[in-house]
Tab-separated table of N, CA and C in Angstrom:
chain	number	residue	atom	x	y	z
A	17	UNK	N	-13.036	-36.375	20.202
A	17	UNK	CA	-12.497	-36.079	18.899
A	17	UNK	C	-12.786	-37.218	17.921
A	18	UNK	N	-12.911	-38.435	18.421
A	18	UNK	CA	-13.183	-39.590	17.558
A	18	UNK	C	-14.418	-39.358	16.700
A	19	UNK	N	-15.428	-38.764	17.278
A	19	UNK	CA	-16.668	-38.519	16.550
A	19	UNK	C	-16.407	-37.694	15.283
A	20	UNK	N	-15.540	-36.691	15.391
A	20	UNK	CA	-15.290	-35.811	14.249
A	20	UNK	C	-14.395	-36.462	13.199
A	21	UNK	N	-13.480	-37.304	13.643
A	21	UNK	CA	-12.664	-38.039	12.679
A	21	UNK	C	-13.556	-38.974	11.856
A	22	UNK	N	-14.462	-39.659	12.533
A	22	UNK	CA	-15.390	-40.550	11.821
A	22	UNK	C	-16.266	-39.750	10.869
A	23	UNK	N	-16.802	-38.622	11.333
A	23	UNK	CA	-17.623	-37.789	10.450
A	23	UNK	C	-16.812	-37.322	9.237
A	24	UNK	N	-15.558	-36.958	9.454
A	24	UNK	CA	-14.698	-36.529	8.353
A	24	UNK	C	-14.489	-37.629	7.329
A	25	UNK	N	-14.248	-38.840	7.819
A	25	UNK	CA	-14.089	-39.972	6.894
A	25	UNK	C	-15.374	-40.200	6.101
A	26	UNK	N	-16.515	-40.081	6.781
A	26	UNK	CA	-17.790	-40.340	6.112
A	26	UNK	C	-18.191	-39.202	5.162
A	27	UNK	N	-17.545	-38.045	5.287
A	27	UNK	CA	-17.756	-36.985	4.291
A	27	UNK	C	-17.206	-37.427	2.939
A	28	UNK	N	-16.150	-38.236	2.960
A	28	UNK	CA	-15.533	-38.720	1.722
A	28	UNK	C	-16.398	-39.756	1.029
A	29	UNK	N	-16.873	-40.737	1.830
A	29	UNK	CA	-17.684	-41.821	1.272
A	29	UNK	C	-18.282	-42.637	2.402
A	30	UNK	N	-19.298	-43.421	2.090
A	30	UNK	CA	-19.870	-44.342	3.069
A	30	UNK	C	-18.840	-45.426	3.374
A	31	UNK	N	-18.814	-45.877	4.633
A	31	UNK	CA	-17.836	-46.877	5.057
A	31	UNK	C	-18.436	-47.800	6.100
A	32	UNK	N	-17.878	-48.995	6.183
A	32	UNK	CA	-18.199	-49.908	7.273
A	32	UNK	C	-17.303	-49.543	8.466
A	33	UNK	N	-17.613	-50.080	9.630
A	33	UNK	CA	-16.756	-49.869	10.792
A	33	UNK	C	-15.342	-50.359	10.534
A	34	UNK	N	-15.226	-51.486	9.856
A	34	UNK	CA	-13.906	-52.032	9.516
A	34	UNK	C	-13.138	-51.063	8.621
A	35	UNK	N	-13.807	-50.504	7.629
A	35	UNK	CA	-13.143	-49.564	6.718
A	35	UNK	C	-12.715	-48.289	7.444
A	36	UNK	N	-13.524	-47.851	8.400
A	36	UNK	CA	-13.158	-46.677	9.202
A	36	UNK	C	-11.877	-46.965	9.974
A	37	UNK	N	-11.789	-48.132	10.595
A	37	UNK	CA	-10.583	-48.504	11.340
A	37	UNK	C	-9.376	-48.573	10.417
A	38	UNK	N	-9.540	-49.163	9.236
A	38	UNK	CA	-8.431	-49.266	8.281
A	38	UNK	C	-7.979	-47.876	7.830
A	39	UNK	N	-8.919	-46.995	7.542
A	39	UNK	CA	-8.593	-45.627	7.127
A	39	UNK	C	-7.842	-44.907	8.240
A	40	UNK	N	-8.294	-45.105	9.473
A	40	UNK	CA	-7.644	-44.480	10.610
A	40	UNK	C	-6.199	-44.970	10.741
A	41	UNK	N	-6.001	-46.258	10.553
A	41	UNK	CA	-4.665	-46.846	10.683
A	41	UNK	C	-3.681	-46.226	9.697
A	42	UNK	N	-4.127	-45.951	8.476
A	42	UNK	CA	-3.197	-45.423	7.474
A	42	UNK	C	-3.214	-43.907	7.341
A	43	UNK	N	-4.035	-43.233	8.167
A	43	UNK	CA	-4.080	-41.790	7.973
A	43	UNK	C	-3.975	-40.970	9.253
A	44	UNK	N	-4.676	-41.320	10.291
A	44	UNK	CA	-4.712	-40.463	11.484
A	44	UNK	C	-4.056	-41.095	12.708
A	45	UNK	N	-3.490	-42.271	12.571
A	45	UNK	CA	-3.015	-43.004	13.752
A	45	UNK	C	-1.896	-42.290	14.500
A	46	UNK	N	-1.204	-41.333	13.875
A	46	UNK	CA	-0.154	-40.638	14.602
A	46	UNK	C	-0.703	-39.542	15.512
A	47	UNK	N	-1.991	-39.224	15.386
A	47	UNK	CA	-2.562	-38.258	16.321
A	47	UNK	C	-3.890	-38.705	16.915
A	48	UNK	N	-4.593	-39.620	16.280
A	48	UNK	CA	-5.779	-40.228	16.898
A	48	UNK	C	-5.981	-41.605	16.290
A	49	UNK	N	-6.171	-42.551	17.164
A	49	UNK	CA	-6.419	-43.931	16.754
A	49	UNK	C	-7.452	-44.497	17.715
A	50	UNK	N	-8.156	-45.489	17.268
A	50	UNK	CA	-9.169	-46.103	18.130
A	50	UNK	C	-9.306	-47.570	17.775
A	51	UNK	N	-9.710	-48.339	18.748
A	51	UNK	CA	-9.940	-49.760	18.536
A	51	UNK	C	-11.360	-49.960	18.017
A	52	UNK	N	-11.621	-51.163	17.525
A	52	UNK	CA	-12.988	-51.493	17.120
A	52	UNK	C	-13.936	-51.330	18.301
A	53	UNK	N	-13.428	-51.620	19.505
A	53	UNK	CA	-14.230	-51.504	20.719
A	53	UNK	C	-14.623	-50.068	21.041
A	54	UNK	N	-13.947	-49.115	20.457
A	54	UNK	CA	-14.318	-47.703	20.606
A	54	UNK	C	-15.121	-47.208	19.408
A	55	UNK	N	-14.769	-47.702	18.231
A	55	UNK	CA	-15.413	-47.232	17.002
A	55	UNK	C	-16.881	-47.630	16.953
A	56	UNK	N	-17.183	-48.901	17.198
A	56	UNK	CA	-18.575	-49.358	17.062
A	56	UNK	C	-19.532	-48.702	18.057
A	57	UNK	N	-19.159	-48.552	19.335
A	57	UNK	CA	-20.062	-47.819	20.237
A	57	UNK	C	-20.249	-46.356	19.807
A	58	UNK	N	-19.179	-45.756	19.271
A	58	UNK	CA	-19.294	-44.375	18.797
A	58	UNK	C	-20.243	-44.298	17.607
A	59	UNK	N	-20.164	-45.264	16.696
A	59	UNK	CA	-21.076	-45.289	15.552
A	59	UNK	C	-22.527	-45.391	16.027
A	60	UNK	N	-22.759	-46.224	17.021
A	60	UNK	CA	-24.119	-46.387	17.577
A	60	UNK	C	-24.608	-45.065	18.178
A	61	UNK	N	-23.743	-44.405	18.932
A	61	UNK	CA	-24.078	-43.116	19.545
A	61	UNK	C	-24.352	-42.066	18.459
A	62	UNK	N	-23.543	-42.068	17.416
A	62	UNK	CA	-23.715	-41.098	16.333
A	62	UNK	C	-25.019	-41.352	15.578
A	63	UNK	N	-25.360	-42.617	15.440
A	63	UNK	CA	-26.628	-42.969	14.775
A	63	UNK	C	-27.811	-42.470	15.612
A	64	UNK	N	-27.756	-42.696	16.916
A	64	UNK	CA	-28.828	-42.219	17.799
A	64	UNK	C	-28.950	-40.699	17.747
A	65	UNK	N	-27.830	-40.013	17.570
A	65	UNK	CA	-27.830	-38.557	17.479
A	65	UNK	C	-28.158	-38.046	16.088
A	66	UNK	N	-28.469	-38.972	15.195
A	66	UNK	CA	-28.848	-38.662	13.813
A	66	UNK	C	-27.747	-37.952	13.032
A	67	UNK	N	-26.494	-38.216	13.414
A	67	UNK	CA	-25.355	-37.659	12.690
A	67	UNK	C	-24.980	-38.551	11.508
A	68	UNK	N	-25.307	-39.830	11.644
A	68	UNK	CA	-25.039	-40.795	10.580
A	68	UNK	C	-26.249	-41.704	10.414
A	69	UNK	N	-26.265	-42.389	9.314
A	69	UNK	CA	-27.286	-43.405	9.050
A	69	UNK	C	-26.541	-44.632	8.534
A	70	UNK	N	-27.223	-45.748	8.493
A	70	UNK	CA	-26.575	-46.922	7.944
A	70	UNK	C	-27.568	-47.694	7.097
A	71	UNK	N	-26.999	-48.485	6.221
A	71	UNK	CA	-27.810	-49.445	5.482
A	71	UNK	C	-27.067	-50.764	5.517
A	72	UNK	N	-27.839	-51.826	5.584
A	72	UNK	CA	-27.230	-53.149	5.581
A	72	UNK	C	-27.018	-53.579	4.139
A	73	UNK	N	-25.808	-54.032	3.886
A	73	UNK	CA	-25.474	-54.521	2.553
A	73	UNK	C	-24.978	-55.949	2.696
A	74	UNK	N	-25.146	-56.721	1.653
A	74	UNK	CA	-24.640	-58.086	1.642
A	74	UNK	C	-23.406	-58.099	0.748
A	75	UNK	N	-22.303	-58.514	1.338
A	75	UNK	CA	-21.045	-58.571	0.609
A	75	UNK	C	-20.422	-59.939	0.847
A	76	UNK	N	-20.204	-60.673	-0.213
A	76	UNK	CA	-19.657	-62.029	-0.119
A	76	UNK	C	-20.475	-62.887	0.848
A	77	UNK	N	-21.778	-62.735	0.773
A	77	UNK	CA	-22.672	-63.543	1.589
A	77	UNK	C	-22.789	-63.108	3.038
A	78	UNK	N	-22.190	-61.976	3.396
A	78	UNK	CA	-22.224	-61.499	4.780
A	78	UNK	C	-22.945	-60.158	4.856
A	79	UNK	N	-23.729	-59.992	5.914
A	79	UNK	CA	-24.386	-58.709	6.148
A	79	UNK	C	-23.367	-57.748	6.762
A	80	UNK	N	-23.316	-56.549	6.224
A	80	UNK	CA	-22.442	-55.506	6.756
A	80	UNK	C	-23.240	-54.215	6.838
A	81	UNK	N	-22.895	-53.407	7.819
A	81	UNK	CA	-23.504	-52.089	7.933
A	81	UNK	C	-22.578	-51.088	7.265
A	82	UNK	N	-23.122	-50.352	6.314
A	82	UNK	CA	-22.384	-49.289	5.651
A	82	UNK	C	-22.930	-47.966	6.176
A	83	UNK	N	-22.057	-47.170	6.788
A	83	UNK	CA	-22.465	-45.927	7.423
A	83	UNK	C	-22.257	-44.747	6.488
A	84	UNK	N	-23.195	-43.813	6.535
A	84	UNK	CA	-23.097	-42.587	5.758
A	84	UNK	C	-23.448	-41.397	6.639
A	85	UNK	N	-22.937	-40.249	6.281
A	85	UNK	CA	-23.176	-39.042	7.072
A	85	UNK	C	-24.511	-38.418	6.671
A	86	UNK	N	-25.212	-37.854	7.640
A	86	UNK	CA	-26.476	-37.158	7.376
A	86	UNK	C	-26.178	-35.663	7.207
A	87	UNK	N	-27.162	-34.904	6.792
A	87	UNK	CA	-26.988	-33.450	6.685
A	87	UNK	C	-26.679	-32.855	8.060
A	88	UNK	N	-27.351	-33.360	9.089
A	88	UNK	CA	-27.074	-32.895	10.453
A	88	UNK	C	-25.615	-33.193	10.825
A	89	UNK	N	-25.154	-34.392	10.483
A	89	UNK	CA	-23.772	-34.768	10.768
A	89	UNK	C	-22.786	-33.893	10.023
A	90	UNK	N	-23.074	-33.620	8.749
A	90	UNK	CA	-22.204	-32.769	7.936
A	90	UNK	C	-22.139	-31.359	8.518
A	91	UNK	N	-23.283	-30.853	8.927
A	91	UNK	CA	-23.356	-29.515	9.494
A	91	UNK	C	-22.546	-29.433	10.795
A	92	UNK	N	-22.724	-30.435	11.667
A	92	UNK	CA	-21.976	-30.449	12.932
A	92	UNK	C	-20.481	-30.569	12.687
A	93	UNK	N	-20.093	-31.376	11.704
A	93	UNK	CA	-18.682	-31.553	11.366
A	93	UNK	C	-18.086	-30.230	10.874
A	94	UNK	N	-18.773	-29.543	9.977
A	94	UNK	CA	-18.269	-28.280	9.436
A	94	UNK	C	-18.162	-27.228	10.537
A	95	UNK	N	-19.132	-27.196	11.435
A	95	UNK	CA	-19.062	-26.255	12.565
A	95	UNK	C	-17.849	-26.553	13.438
A	96	UNK	N	-17.581	-27.820	13.682
A	96	UNK	CA	-16.404	-28.210	14.461
A	96	UNK	C	-15.136	-27.768	13.748
A	97	UNK	N	-15.071	-27.959	12.423
A	97	UNK	CA	-13.885	-27.553	11.660
A	97	UNK	C	-13.627	-26.058	11.781
A	98	UNK	N	-14.680	-25.268	11.827
A	98	UNK	CA	-14.560	-23.813	11.868
A	98	UNK	C	-14.200	-23.275	13.252
A	99	UNK	N	-14.340	-24.104	14.286
A	99	UNK	CA	-14.030	-23.666	15.647
A	99	UNK	C	-12.518	-23.536	15.808
A	100	UNK	N	-12.040	-22.378	16.285
A	100	UNK	CA	-10.591	-22.207	16.447
A	100	UNK	C	-9.999	-23.251	17.397
A	101	UNK	N	-8.810	-23.679	17.089
A	101	UNK	CA	-8.101	-24.658	17.934
A	101	UNK	C	-7.438	-23.947	19.104
A	102	UNK	N	-7.369	-24.637	20.207
A	102	UNK	CA	-6.629	-24.136	21.357
A	102	UNK	C	-5.354	-24.950	21.477
A	103	UNK	N	-4.368	-24.359	22.082
A	103	UNK	CA	-3.104	-25.061	22.286
A	103	UNK	C	-3.063	-25.575	23.707
A	104	UNK	N	-2.640	-26.819	23.851
A	104	UNK	CA	-2.416	-27.346	25.193
A	104	UNK	C	-1.094	-28.092	25.181
A	105	UNK	N	-0.289	-27.872	26.196
A	105	UNK	CA	0.997	-28.575	26.237
A	105	UNK	C	0.776	-30.076	26.370
A	106	UNK	N	1.768	-30.813	25.957
A	106	UNK	CA	1.679	-32.271	26.003
A	106	UNK	C	1.558	-32.743	27.441
A	107	UNK	N	0.785	-33.762	27.625
A	107	UNK	CA	0.584	-34.331	28.947
A	107	UNK	C	1.078	-35.776	28.892
A	108	UNK	N	2.370	-35.953	28.970
A	108	UNK	CA	2.953	-37.282	28.856
A	108	UNK	C	3.377	-37.826	30.208
A	109	UNK	N	3.036	-39.066	30.439
A	109	UNK	CA	3.546	-39.753	31.623
A	109	UNK	C	5.071	-39.762	31.565
A	110	UNK	N	5.601	-39.954	30.357
A	110	UNK	CA	7.050	-40.025	30.185
A	110	UNK	C	7.742	-38.765	30.710
A	111	UNK	N	7.230	-37.594	30.344
A	111	UNK	CA	7.872	-36.358	30.796
A	111	UNK	C	7.777	-36.208	32.309
A	112	UNK	N	6.701	-36.688	32.893
A	112	UNK	CA	6.570	-36.647	34.345
A	112	UNK	C	7.647	-37.500	35.005
A	113	UNK	N	7.913	-38.657	34.423
A	113	UNK	CA	8.974	-39.517	34.968
A	113	UNK	C	10.347	-38.901	34.719
A	114	UNK	N	10.576	-38.417	33.504
A	114	UNK	CA	11.866	-37.821	33.150
A	114	UNK	C	12.219	-36.684	34.108
A	115	UNK	N	11.240	-35.924	34.490
A	115	UNK	CA	11.448	-34.808	35.410
A	115	UNK	C	12.126	-35.263	36.704
A	116	UNK	N	11.827	-36.494	37.128
A	116	UNK	CA	12.366	-37.008	38.389
A	116	UNK	C	13.493	-38.032	38.196
A	117	UNK	N	14.026	-38.145	37.014
A	117	UNK	CA	15.111	-39.107	36.769
A	117	UNK	C	16.356	-38.826	37.618
A	118	UNK	N	16.433	-37.673	38.230
A	118	UNK	CA	17.593	-37.373	39.077
A	118	UNK	C	17.727	-38.379	40.221
A	119	UNK	N	16.671	-39.133	40.495
A	119	UNK	CA	16.715	-40.128	41.558
A	119	UNK	C	17.235	-41.484	41.070
A	120	UNK	N	17.546	-41.581	39.794
A	120	UNK	CA	18.094	-42.813	39.221
A	120	UNK	C	19.556	-42.605	38.854
A	121	UNK	N	20.291	-43.702	38.720
A	121	UNK	CA	21.679	-43.548	38.288
A	121	UNK	C	21.717	-43.378	36.760
A	122	UNK	N	22.828	-42.808	36.281
A	122	UNK	CA	22.953	-42.465	34.859
A	122	UNK	C	22.804	-43.664	33.931
A	123	UNK	N	23.311	-44.812	34.319
A	123	UNK	CA	23.208	-46.001	33.464
A	123	UNK	C	21.744	-46.383	33.270
A	124	UNK	N	20.974	-46.343	34.348
A	124	UNK	CA	19.545	-46.657	34.263
A	124	UNK	C	18.815	-45.611	33.423
A	125	UNK	N	19.161	-44.353	33.596
A	125	UNK	CA	18.518	-43.276	32.824
A	125	UNK	C	18.778	-43.476	31.330
A	126	UNK	N	20.025	-43.733	30.965
A	126	UNK	CA	20.370	-43.928	29.550
A	126	UNK	C	19.636	-45.148	28.997
A	127	UNK	N	19.501	-46.201	29.798
A	127	UNK	CA	18.770	-47.388	29.366
A	127	UNK	C	17.298	-47.055	29.117
A	128	UNK	N	16.700	-46.317	30.032
A	128	UNK	CA	15.292	-45.936	29.884
A	128	UNK	C	15.082	-45.031	28.669
A	129	UNK	N	16.004	-44.101	28.470
A	129	UNK	CA	15.913	-43.206	27.310
A	129	UNK	C	16.038	-44.012	26.017
A	130	UNK	N	16.984	-44.932	25.975
A	130	UNK	CA	17.163	-45.764	24.774
A	130	UNK	C	15.912	-46.595	24.491
A	131	UNK	N	15.317	-47.113	25.538
A	131	UNK	CA	14.088	-47.889	25.375
A	131	UNK	C	12.969	-47.013	24.814
A	132	UNK	N	12.848	-45.805	25.345
A	132	UNK	CA	11.826	-44.881	24.856
A	132	UNK	C	12.104	-44.504	23.400
A	133	UNK	N	13.370	-44.256	23.081
A	133	UNK	CA	13.729	-43.911	21.706
A	133	UNK	C	13.388	-45.044	20.743
A	134	UNK	N	13.557	-46.271	21.164
A	134	UNK	CA	13.197	-47.414	20.328
A	134	UNK	C	11.701	-47.397	20.034
A	135	UNK	N	10.908	-47.099	21.048
A	135	UNK	CA	9.459	-47.004	20.865
A	135	UNK	C	9.111	-45.892	19.875
A	136	UNK	N	9.735	-44.744	20.033
A	136	UNK	CA	9.483	-43.613	19.136
A	136	UNK	C	9.931	-43.949	17.720
A	137	UNK	N	11.087	-44.602	17.588
A	137	UNK	CA	11.590	-44.985	16.267
A	137	UNK	C	10.624	-45.948	15.574
A	138	UNK	N	10.031	-46.848	16.327
A	138	UNK	CA	9.036	-47.772	15.749
A	138	UNK	C	7.841	-46.995	15.216
A	139	UNK	N	7.380	-46.007	15.963
A	139	UNK	CA	6.259	-45.180	15.510
A	139	UNK	C	6.638	-44.385	14.267
A	140	UNK	N	7.855	-43.847	14.255
A	140	UNK	CA	8.341	-43.123	13.077
A	140	UNK	C	8.351	-44.055	11.859
A	141	UNK	N	8.853	-45.260	12.056
A	141	UNK	CA	8.933	-46.219	10.952
A	141	UNK	C	7.557	-46.608	10.428
A	142	UNK	N	6.577	-46.698	11.312
A	142	UNK	CA	5.200	-46.985	10.880
A	142	UNK	C	4.710	-45.882	9.943
A	143	UNK	N	4.969	-44.639	10.328
A	143	UNK	CA	4.534	-43.522	9.494
A	143	UNK	C	5.280	-43.498	8.164
A	144	UNK	N	6.572	-43.802	8.200
A	144	UNK	CA	7.351	-43.838	6.958
A	144	UNK	C	6.802	-44.905	6.017
A	145	UNK	N	6.417	-46.044	6.559
A	145	UNK	CA	5.849	-47.113	5.750
A	145	UNK	C	4.488	-46.709	5.179
A	146	UNK	N	3.679	-46.065	5.998
A	146	UNK	CA	2.382	-45.571	5.512
A	146	UNK	C	2.607	-44.591	4.370
A	147	UNK	N	3.557	-43.694	4.554
A	147	UNK	CA	3.843	-42.717	3.495
A	147	UNK	C	4.298	-43.422	2.220
A	148	UNK	N	5.194	-44.358	2.363
A	148	UNK	CA	5.714	-45.086	1.200
A	148	UNK	C	4.599	-45.795	0.433
A	149	UNK	N	3.676	-46.426	1.167
A	149	UNK	CA	2.629	-47.217	0.525
A	149	UNK	C	1.424	-46.401	0.071
A	150	UNK	N	1.136	-45.272	0.743
A	150	UNK	CA	-0.141	-44.591	0.516
A	150	UNK	C	-0.031	-43.122	0.130
A	151	UNK	N	1.170	-42.590	-0.064
A	151	UNK	CA	1.311	-41.163	-0.354
A	151	UNK	C	0.520	-40.765	-1.598
A	152	UNK	N	0.433	-41.653	-2.577
A	152	UNK	CA	-0.295	-41.344	-3.815
A	152	UNK	C	-1.801	-41.202	-3.596
A	153	UNK	N	-2.309	-41.722	-2.472
A	153	UNK	CA	-3.742	-41.629	-2.160
A	153	UNK	C	-4.064	-40.410	-1.304
A	154	UNK	N	-3.048	-39.736	-0.796
A	154	UNK	CA	-3.251	-38.662	0.179
A	154	UNK	C	-3.414	-37.312	-0.491
A	155	UNK	N	-4.295	-36.534	0.101
A	155	UNK	CA	-4.395	-35.136	-0.277
A	155	UNK	C	-3.324	-34.343	0.455
A	156	UNK	N	-3.214	-33.088	0.132
A	156	UNK	CA	-2.158	-32.248	0.706
A	156	UNK	C	-2.257	-32.165	2.232
A	157	UNK	N	-3.455	-32.085	2.789
A	157	UNK	CA	-3.592	-31.940	4.239
A	157	UNK	C	-3.387	-33.262	4.958
A	158	UNK	N	-3.828	-34.350	4.352
A	158	UNK	CA	-3.561	-35.668	4.940
A	158	UNK	C	-2.058	-35.906	4.995
A	159	UNK	N	-1.363	-35.576	3.896
A	159	UNK	CA	0.085	-35.763	3.864
A	159	UNK	C	0.768	-34.827	4.862
A	160	UNK	N	0.245	-33.620	5.009
A	160	UNK	CA	0.828	-32.667	5.965
A	160	UNK	C	0.769	-33.214	7.392
A	161	UNK	N	-0.346	-33.853	7.777
A	161	UNK	CA	-0.426	-34.396	9.138
A	161	UNK	C	0.524	-35.572	9.313
A	162	UNK	N	0.710	-36.346	8.268
A	162	UNK	CA	1.665	-37.448	8.327
A	162	UNK	C	3.085	-36.901	8.491
A	163	UNK	N	3.422	-35.870	7.717
A	163	UNK	CA	4.753	-35.272	7.818
A	163	UNK	C	4.968	-34.637	9.189
A	164	UNK	N	3.921	-34.027	9.759
A	164	UNK	CA	4.031	-33.487	11.108
A	164	UNK	C	4.419	-34.600	12.072
A	165	UNK	N	3.729	-35.740	11.978
A	165	UNK	CA	4.041	-36.865	12.853
A	165	UNK	C	5.474	-37.341	12.698
A	166	UNK	N	5.913	-37.499	11.450
A	166	UNK	CA	7.294	-37.948	11.208
A	166	UNK	C	8.305	-36.947	11.772
A	167	UNK	N	8.097	-35.663	11.502
A	167	UNK	CA	9.034	-34.649	11.987
A	167	UNK	C	8.998	-34.543	13.509
A	168	UNK	N	7.828	-34.710	14.089
A	168	UNK	CA	7.704	-34.682	15.543
A	168	UNK	C	8.480	-35.843	16.169
A	169	UNK	N	8.280	-37.039	15.633
A	169	UNK	CA	9.012	-38.195	16.163
A	169	UNK	C	10.516	-38.037	15.965
A	170	UNK	N	10.928	-37.485	14.826
A	170	UNK	CA	12.355	-37.262	14.579
A	170	UNK	C	12.913	-36.263	15.588
A	171	UNK	N	12.147	-35.212	15.889
A	171	UNK	CA	12.585	-34.232	16.879
A	171	UNK	C	12.761	-34.892	18.248
A	172	UNK	N	11.830	-35.757	18.622
A	172	UNK	CA	11.930	-36.442	19.912
A	172	UNK	C	13.195	-37.296	19.954
A	173	UNK	N	13.467	-38.023	18.875
A	173	UNK	CA	14.679	-38.862	18.845
A	173	UNK	C	15.932	-38.001	18.928
A	174	UNK	N	15.972	-36.897	18.190
A	174	UNK	CA	17.136	-36.004	18.222
A	174	UNK	C	17.319	-35.381	19.600
A	175	UNK	N	16.213	-34.967	20.211
A	175	UNK	CA	16.269	-34.359	21.534
A	175	UNK	C	16.851	-35.343	22.549
A	176	UNK	N	16.426	-36.596	22.448
A	176	UNK	CA	16.929	-37.615	23.374
A	176	UNK	C	18.385	-37.966	23.096
A	177	UNK	N	18.801	-37.911	21.837
A	177	UNK	CA	20.226	-38.107	21.522
A	177	UNK	C	21.064	-37.052	22.245
A	178	UNK	N	20.618	-35.803	22.172
A	178	UNK	CA	21.333	-34.715	22.831
A	178	UNK	C	21.332	-34.896	24.348
A	179	UNK	N	20.213	-35.293	24.920
A	179	UNK	CA	20.137	-35.533	26.358
A	179	UNK	C	21.089	-36.658	26.765
A	180	UNK	N	21.117	-37.716	25.987
A	180	UNK	CA	22.024	-38.837	26.281
A	180	UNK	C	23.476	-38.370	26.230
A	181	UNK	N	23.818	-37.531	25.240
A	181	UNK	CA	25.194	-37.006	25.161
A	181	UNK	C	25.533	-36.183	26.403
A	182	UNK	N	24.570	-35.403	26.888
A	182	UNK	CA	24.817	-34.614	28.103
A	182	UNK	C	25.044	-35.521	29.302
A	183	UNK	N	24.251	-36.562	29.402
A	183	UNK	CA	24.366	-37.477	30.544
A	183	UNK	C	25.691	-38.222	30.517
A	184	UNK	N	26.079	-38.661	29.345
A	184	UNK	CA	27.296	-39.470	29.235
A	184	UNK	C	28.550	-38.626	29.026
A	185	UNK	N	28.386	-37.327	28.821
A	185	UNK	CA	29.537	-36.447	28.628
A	185	UNK	C	30.115	-36.519	27.236
A	186	UNK	N	29.420	-37.101	26.294
A	186	UNK	CA	29.918	-37.211	24.910
A	186	UNK	C	29.668	-35.917	24.166
A	187	UNK	N	30.529	-35.642	23.220
A	187	UNK	CA	30.397	-34.470	22.354
A	187	UNK	C	29.827	-34.893	21.016
A	188	UNK	N	29.229	-33.942	20.293
A	188	UNK	CA	28.635	-34.214	18.977
A	188	UNK	C	29.632	-34.850	18.006
A	189	UNK	N	30.891	-34.457	18.095
A	189	UNK	CA	31.869	-34.931	17.111
A	189	UNK	C	32.511	-36.268	17.476
A	190	UNK	N	32.136	-36.854	18.616
A	190	UNK	CA	32.690	-38.164	18.977
A	190	UNK	C	32.083	-39.242	18.110
A	191	UNK	N	32.789	-40.333	17.990
A	191	UNK	CA	32.365	-41.450	17.146
A	191	UNK	C	30.993	-41.950	17.568
A	192	UNK	N	30.066	-42.077	16.604
A	192	UNK	CA	28.713	-42.562	16.870
A	192	UNK	C	28.700	-44.010	17.355
A	193	UNK	N	29.741	-44.769	17.065
A	193	UNK	CA	29.807	-46.173	17.508
A	193	UNK	C	30.076	-46.296	18.993
A	194	UNK	N	30.434	-45.221	19.638
A	194	UNK	CA	30.737	-45.251	21.069
A	194	UNK	C	29.533	-44.847	21.912
A	195	UNK	N	28.321	-45.114	21.444
A	195	UNK	CA	27.117	-44.672	22.160
A	195	UNK	C	26.880	-45.418	23.466
A	196	UNK	N	27.358	-46.640	23.586
A	196	UNK	CA	27.096	-47.409	24.806
A	196	UNK	C	27.917	-46.893	25.959
A	197	UNK	N	27.365	-47.031	27.137
A	197	UNK	CA	28.095	-46.620	28.361
A	197	UNK	C	28.847	-47.815	28.887
């Protein structure tokens, strides 16, 4: 999928590998992200496949490669966009572990859930910050994917709140300050 995200970015404008990574960080990181160690080999592969081309530019005294999409790349990208999506259920290590939490005591389970919720909350906060700083730069579909990520993370946090209440025997109307076991 990385190949198509890069092609999509290059449909907008020519970019360096660094700019592609920066764009990914503020736009697609909630559903696809990649390191420089993945981006640069992919760019090389895409160049060999004639999906992109590059030109060397000098910026502030440094040589940089600026990548652009070719007609072949644009055509392949559009064909990919037109291909119907398939649905596949989530494949999370976390859910595999949660399934077997019956072998742990409740205090440990609640601790693990709280730890996971903290991780999810951090991801939610990253997206909220991206939205706050970059919403004015986003098109309707870019913003829609960001909102999907935020709502998805919020659903996960809410779902875990309910699970924790079931484990601890707390009711929805009990004081929120009594969350600790």
